[in-house]
């Protein structure tokens, strides 16, 4: 059973595509025009938001792993089922595509693009390895000493910071 403290967050984002003319005009049914939005949010796309959210989630998971490394064992055990493994691989590939597409608007495009391609390749390699090997890896990871799990968590937190800063 997972709770919010386990860092499992699902984001559903819905958006409506509008024409340039519709964006230019104010919505007469409301008091807010698109020109009234703060300049800090101008030019921020949904891809940028997803990349920053992934970096922030990675940072939070790293901090949680540093504070409670035994939760990383539970996290590894959670992903051992075949369905969850393929879900994780699909999500990794999808996020890799988002990173590759979002690299052009990033502060450090080479970092975001490289991470995107690494995610895509890792997902493909994971599919090639098959569920038996991935389950064995998850079992191995869950048995690591707490100090090593803290090291993995510190690396995850650092990677989260790199993603947020690079986005």
mmCIF file of C-alpha atoms in Angstrom:
data_model
loop_
_atom_site.group_PDB
_atom_site.id
_atom_site.type_symbol
_atom_site.label_atom_id
_atom_site.label_comp_id
_atom_site.label_asym_id
_atom_site.label_seq_id
_atom_site.Cartn_x
_atom_site.Cartn_y
_atom_site.Cartn_z
ATOM 1 C CA UNK A 1 0.000 0.000 0.000
ATOM 2 C CA UNK A 2 1.411 3.338 -1.036
ATOM 3 C CA UNK A 3 0.744 6.725 0.447
ATOM 4 C CA UNK A 4 1.560 10.248 -0.585
ATOM 5 C CA UNK A 5 4.809 10.046 1.399
ATOM 6 C CA UNK A 6 6.069 7.379 -0.980
ATOM 7 C CA UNK A 7 6.394 10.006 -3.635
ATOM 8 C CA UNK A 8 3.995 8.406 -6.093
ATOM 9 C CA UNK A 9 2.324 11.338 -7.758
ATOM 10 C CA UNK A 10 0.216 11.266 -10.869
ATOM 11 C CA UNK A 11 -0.373 14.451 -12.768
ATOM 12 C CA UNK A 12 -3.248 14.804 -15.210
ATOM 13 C CA UNK A 13 -2.955 17.866 -17.360
ATOM 14 C CA UNK A 14 -5.730 18.958 -19.658
ATOM 15 C CA UNK A 15 -5.399 21.909 -21.945
ATOM 16 C CA UNK A 16 -7.405 23.416 -24.748
ATOM 17 C CA UNK A 17 -5.698 24.397 -27.966
ATOM 18 C CA UNK A 18 -6.566 27.910 -29.054
ATOM 19 C CA UNK A 19 -5.902 29.950 -32.154
ATOM 20 C CA UNK A 20 -3.532 32.903 -32.102
ATOM 21 C CA UNK A 21 -6.497 35.256 -32.492
ATOM 22 C CA UNK A 22 -8.271 33.693 -29.505
ATOM 23 C CA UNK A 23 -5.146 34.036 -27.412
ATOM 24 C CA UNK A 24 -4.727 37.663 -28.483
ATOM 25 C CA UNK A 25 -8.243 38.621 -27.537
ATOM 26 C CA UNK A 26 -9.424 38.961 -23.980
ATOM 27 C CA UNK A 27 -12.125 36.640 -22.799
ATOM 28 C CA UNK A 28 -14.981 39.110 -22.406
ATOM 29 C CA UNK A 29 -16.695 36.818 -19.901
ATOM 30 C CA UNK A 30 -13.852 37.304 -17.440
ATOM 31 C CA UNK A 31 -11.887 40.224 -16.092
ATOM 32 C CA UNK A 32 -8.500 38.677 -16.937
ATOM 33 C CA UNK A 33 -6.698 39.053 -20.259
ATOM 34 C CA UNK A 34 -3.760 36.937 -21.308
ATOM 35 C CA UNK A 35 -1.736 40.157 -21.286
ATOM 36 C CA UNK A 36 -2.421 40.475 -17.537
ATOM 37 C CA UNK A 37 -0.443 37.333 -16.735
ATOM 38 C CA UNK A 38 2.877 37.861 -14.970
ATOM 39 C CA UNK A 39 5.871 38.031 -17.286
ATOM 40 C CA UNK A 40 7.480 35.156 -15.377
ATOM 41 C CA UNK A 41 4.930 32.781 -16.921
ATOM 42 C CA UNK A 42 5.165 34.123 -20.454
ATOM 43 C CA UNK A 43 6.730 31.577 -22.768
ATOM 44 C CA UNK A 44 6.375 28.651 -20.341
ATOM 45 C CA UNK A 45 5.024 25.641 -22.199
ATOM 46 C CA UNK A 46 3.409 22.482 -20.900
ATOM 47 C CA UNK A 47 6.611 20.613 -21.799
ATOM 48 C CA UNK A 48 8.637 22.989 -19.606
ATOM 49 C CA UNK A 49 6.212 22.415 -16.732
ATOM 50 C CA UNK A 50 6.453 18.625 -17.115
ATOM 51 C CA UNK A 51 10.269 18.736 -17.154
ATOM 52 C CA UNK A 52 10.354 20.933 -14.041
ATOM 53 C CA UNK A 53 7.795 18.666 -12.338
ATOM 54 C CA UNK A 54 9.910 15.577 -13.112
ATOM 55 C CA UNK A 55 13.019 17.299 -11.733
ATOM 56 C CA UNK A 56 11.165 18.398 -8.609
ATOM 57 C CA UNK A 57 9.693 14.927 -8.063
ATOM 58 C CA UNK A 58 13.159 13.387 -8.501
ATOM 59 C CA UNK A 59 14.586 15.841 -5.961
ATOM 60 C CA UNK A 60 11.797 15.078 -3.468
ATOM 61 C CA UNK A 61 12.227 11.311 -3.934
ATOM 62 C CA UNK A 62 15.977 11.727 -3.379
ATOM 63 C CA UNK A 63 15.422 13.683 -0.162
ATOM 64 C CA UNK A 64 12.904 11.085 1.061
ATOM 65 C CA UNK A 65 15.434 8.345 0.240
ATOM 66 C CA UNK A 66 18.114 10.165 2.219
ATOM 67 C CA UNK A 67 15.824 10.513 5.225
ATOM 68 C CA UNK A 68 14.196 7.078 5.021
ATOM 69 C CA UNK A 69 16.221 4.753 2.770
ATOM 70 C CA UNK A 70 14.089 1.754 3.720
ATOM 71 C CA UNK A 71 11.281 3.354 1.680
ATOM 72 C CA UNK A 72 13.465 2.854 -1.411
ATOM 73 C CA UNK A 73 13.279 -0.876 -0.720
ATOM 74 C CA UNK A 74 9.483 -0.664 -0.636
ATOM 75 C CA UNK A 75 9.592 1.390 -3.846
ATOM 76 C CA UNK A 76 11.715 -1.277 -5.585
ATOM 77 C CA UNK A 77 9.351 -4.026 -4.398
ATOM 78 C CA UNK A 78 6.347 -2.039 -5.659
ATOM 79 C CA UNK A 79 7.623 -2.108 -9.258
ATOM 80 C CA UNK A 80 8.347 -5.862 -9.375
ATOM 81 C CA UNK A 81 5.100 -6.937 -11.059
ATOM 82 C CA UNK A 82 5.148 -7.325 -14.836
ATOM 83 C CA UNK A 83 2.414 -4.740 -15.392
ATOM 84 C CA UNK A 84 4.130 -2.140 -13.238
ATOM 85 C CA UNK A 85 7.494 -2.786 -14.877
ATOM 86 C CA UNK A 86 6.059 -2.183 -18.335
ATOM 87 C CA UNK A 87 4.206 0.865 -17.021
ATOM 88 C CA UNK A 88 7.498 2.226 -15.676
ATOM 89 C CA UNK A 89 9.289 1.539 -18.974
ATOM 90 C CA UNK A 90 6.504 3.216 -20.945
ATOM 91 C CA UNK A 91 6.536 6.222 -18.629
ATOM 92 C CA UNK A 92 10.327 6.448 -18.912
ATOM 93 C CA UNK A 93 10.135 6.399 -22.719
ATOM 94 C CA UNK A 94 7.348 8.993 -22.731
ATOM 95 C CA UNK A 95 9.266 11.299 -20.399
ATOM 96 C CA UNK A 96 12.367 10.796 -22.549
ATOM 97 C CA UNK A 97 10.421 11.993 -25.572
ATOM 98 C CA UNK A 98 9.151 14.994 -23.604
ATOM 99 C CA UNK A 99 12.718 15.854 -22.574
ATOM 100 C CA UNK A 100 13.996 15.536 -26.158
ATOM 101 C CA UNK A 101 11.182 17.772 -27.433
ATOM 102 C CA UNK A 102 11.650 20.238 -24.582
ATOM 103 C CA UNK A 103 15.399 20.618 -24.940
ATOM 104 C CA UNK A 104 15.067 23.470 -27.425
ATOM 105 C CA UNK A 105 13.389 25.749 -24.873
ATOM 106 C CA UNK A 106 15.635 24.704 -21.983
ATOM 107 C CA UNK A 107 18.281 26.812 -20.322
ATOM 108 C CA UNK A 108 20.812 24.027 -20.954
ATOM 109 C CA UNK A 109 19.489 22.115 -23.983
ATOM 110 C CA UNK A 110 22.370 19.618 -24.125
ATOM 111 C CA UNK A 111 21.648 18.446 -20.576
ATOM 112 C CA UNK A 112 17.888 18.045 -21.072
ATOM 113 C CA UNK A 113 18.307 16.454 -24.514
ATOM 114 C CA UNK A 114 20.945 14.007 -23.295
ATOM 115 C CA UNK A 115 18.787 12.990 -20.319
ATOM 116 C CA UNK A 116 15.865 12.487 -22.697
ATOM 117 C CA UNK A 117 17.851 10.179 -24.956
ATOM 118 C CA UNK A 118 19.219 8.295 -21.938
ATOM 119 C CA UNK A 119 15.645 7.718 -20.735
ATOM 120 C CA UNK A 120 14.522 6.485 -24.152
ATOM 121 C CA UNK A 121 17.489 4.114 -24.512
ATOM 122 C CA UNK A 122 17.049 2.875 -20.922
ATOM 123 C CA UNK A 123 13.394 2.085 -21.635
ATOM 124 C CA UNK A 124 14.302 0.171 -24.791
ATOM 125 C CA UNK A 125 17.086 -1.713 -22.997
ATOM 126 C CA UNK A 126 14.643 -2.531 -20.194
ATOM 127 C CA UNK A 127 12.205 -4.031 -22.696
ATOM 128 C CA UNK A 128 15.047 -6.025 -24.273
ATOM 129 C CA UNK A 129 16.164 -7.335 -20.871
ATOM 130 C CA UNK A 130 12.694 -8.620 -20.102
ATOM 131 C CA UNK A 131 10.750 -8.743 -16.873
ATOM 132 C CA UNK A 132 12.703 -11.590 -15.273
ATOM 133 C CA UNK A 133 15.978 -9.648 -15.334
ATOM 134 C CA UNK A 134 14.283 -6.407 -14.297
ATOM 135 C CA UNK A 135 12.623 -8.161 -11.372
ATOM 136 C CA UNK A 136 16.005 -9.610 -10.387
ATOM 137 C CA UNK A 137 17.502 -6.103 -10.524
ATOM 138 C CA UNK A 138 14.684 -4.747 -8.316
ATOM 139 C CA UNK A 139 15.297 -7.567 -5.821
ATOM 140 C CA UNK A 140 19.034 -6.830 -5.818
ATOM 141 C CA UNK A 141 18.393 -3.116 -5.314
ATOM 142 C CA UNK A 142 16.022 -3.785 -2.410
ATOM 143 C CA UNK A 143 18.757 -5.782 -0.625
ATOM 144 C CA UNK A 144 21.423 -3.073 -0.808
ATOM 145 C CA UNK A 145 22.752 -1.738 2.517
ATOM 146 C CA UNK A 146 21.140 1.466 3.789
ATOM 147 C CA UNK A 147 24.324 3.466 3.181
ATOM 148 C CA UNK A 148 24.340 2.508 -0.490
ATOM 149 C CA UNK A 149 20.642 3.332 -0.783
ATOM 150 C CA UNK A 150 21.383 6.752 0.710
ATOM 151 C CA UNK A 151 24.069 7.242 -1.923
ATOM 152 C CA UNK A 152 21.553 6.408 -4.675
ATOM 153 C CA UNK A 153 19.111 8.839 -3.052
ATOM 154 C CA UNK A 154 21.748 11.593 -2.961
ATOM 155 C CA UNK A 155 22.456 11.017 -6.659
ATOM 156 C CA UNK A 156 18.720 11.206 -7.396
ATOM 157 C CA UNK A 157 18.395 14.467 -5.453
ATOM 158 C CA UNK A 158 21.376 15.917 -7.310
ATOM 159 C CA UNK A 159 19.898 14.828 -10.648
ATOM 160 C CA UNK A 160 16.624 16.498 -9.705
ATOM 161 C CA UNK A 161 18.452 19.759 -9.058
ATOM 162 C CA UNK A 162 20.291 19.444 -12.394
ATOM 163 C CA UNK A 163 17.003 18.938 -14.251
ATOM 164 C CA UNK A 164 15.264 21.878 -12.563
ATOM 165 C CA UNK A 165 18.215 24.215 -13.121
ATOM 166 C CA UNK A 166 18.650 23.058 -16.735
ATOM 167 C CA UNK A 167 14.973 23.326 -17.697
#
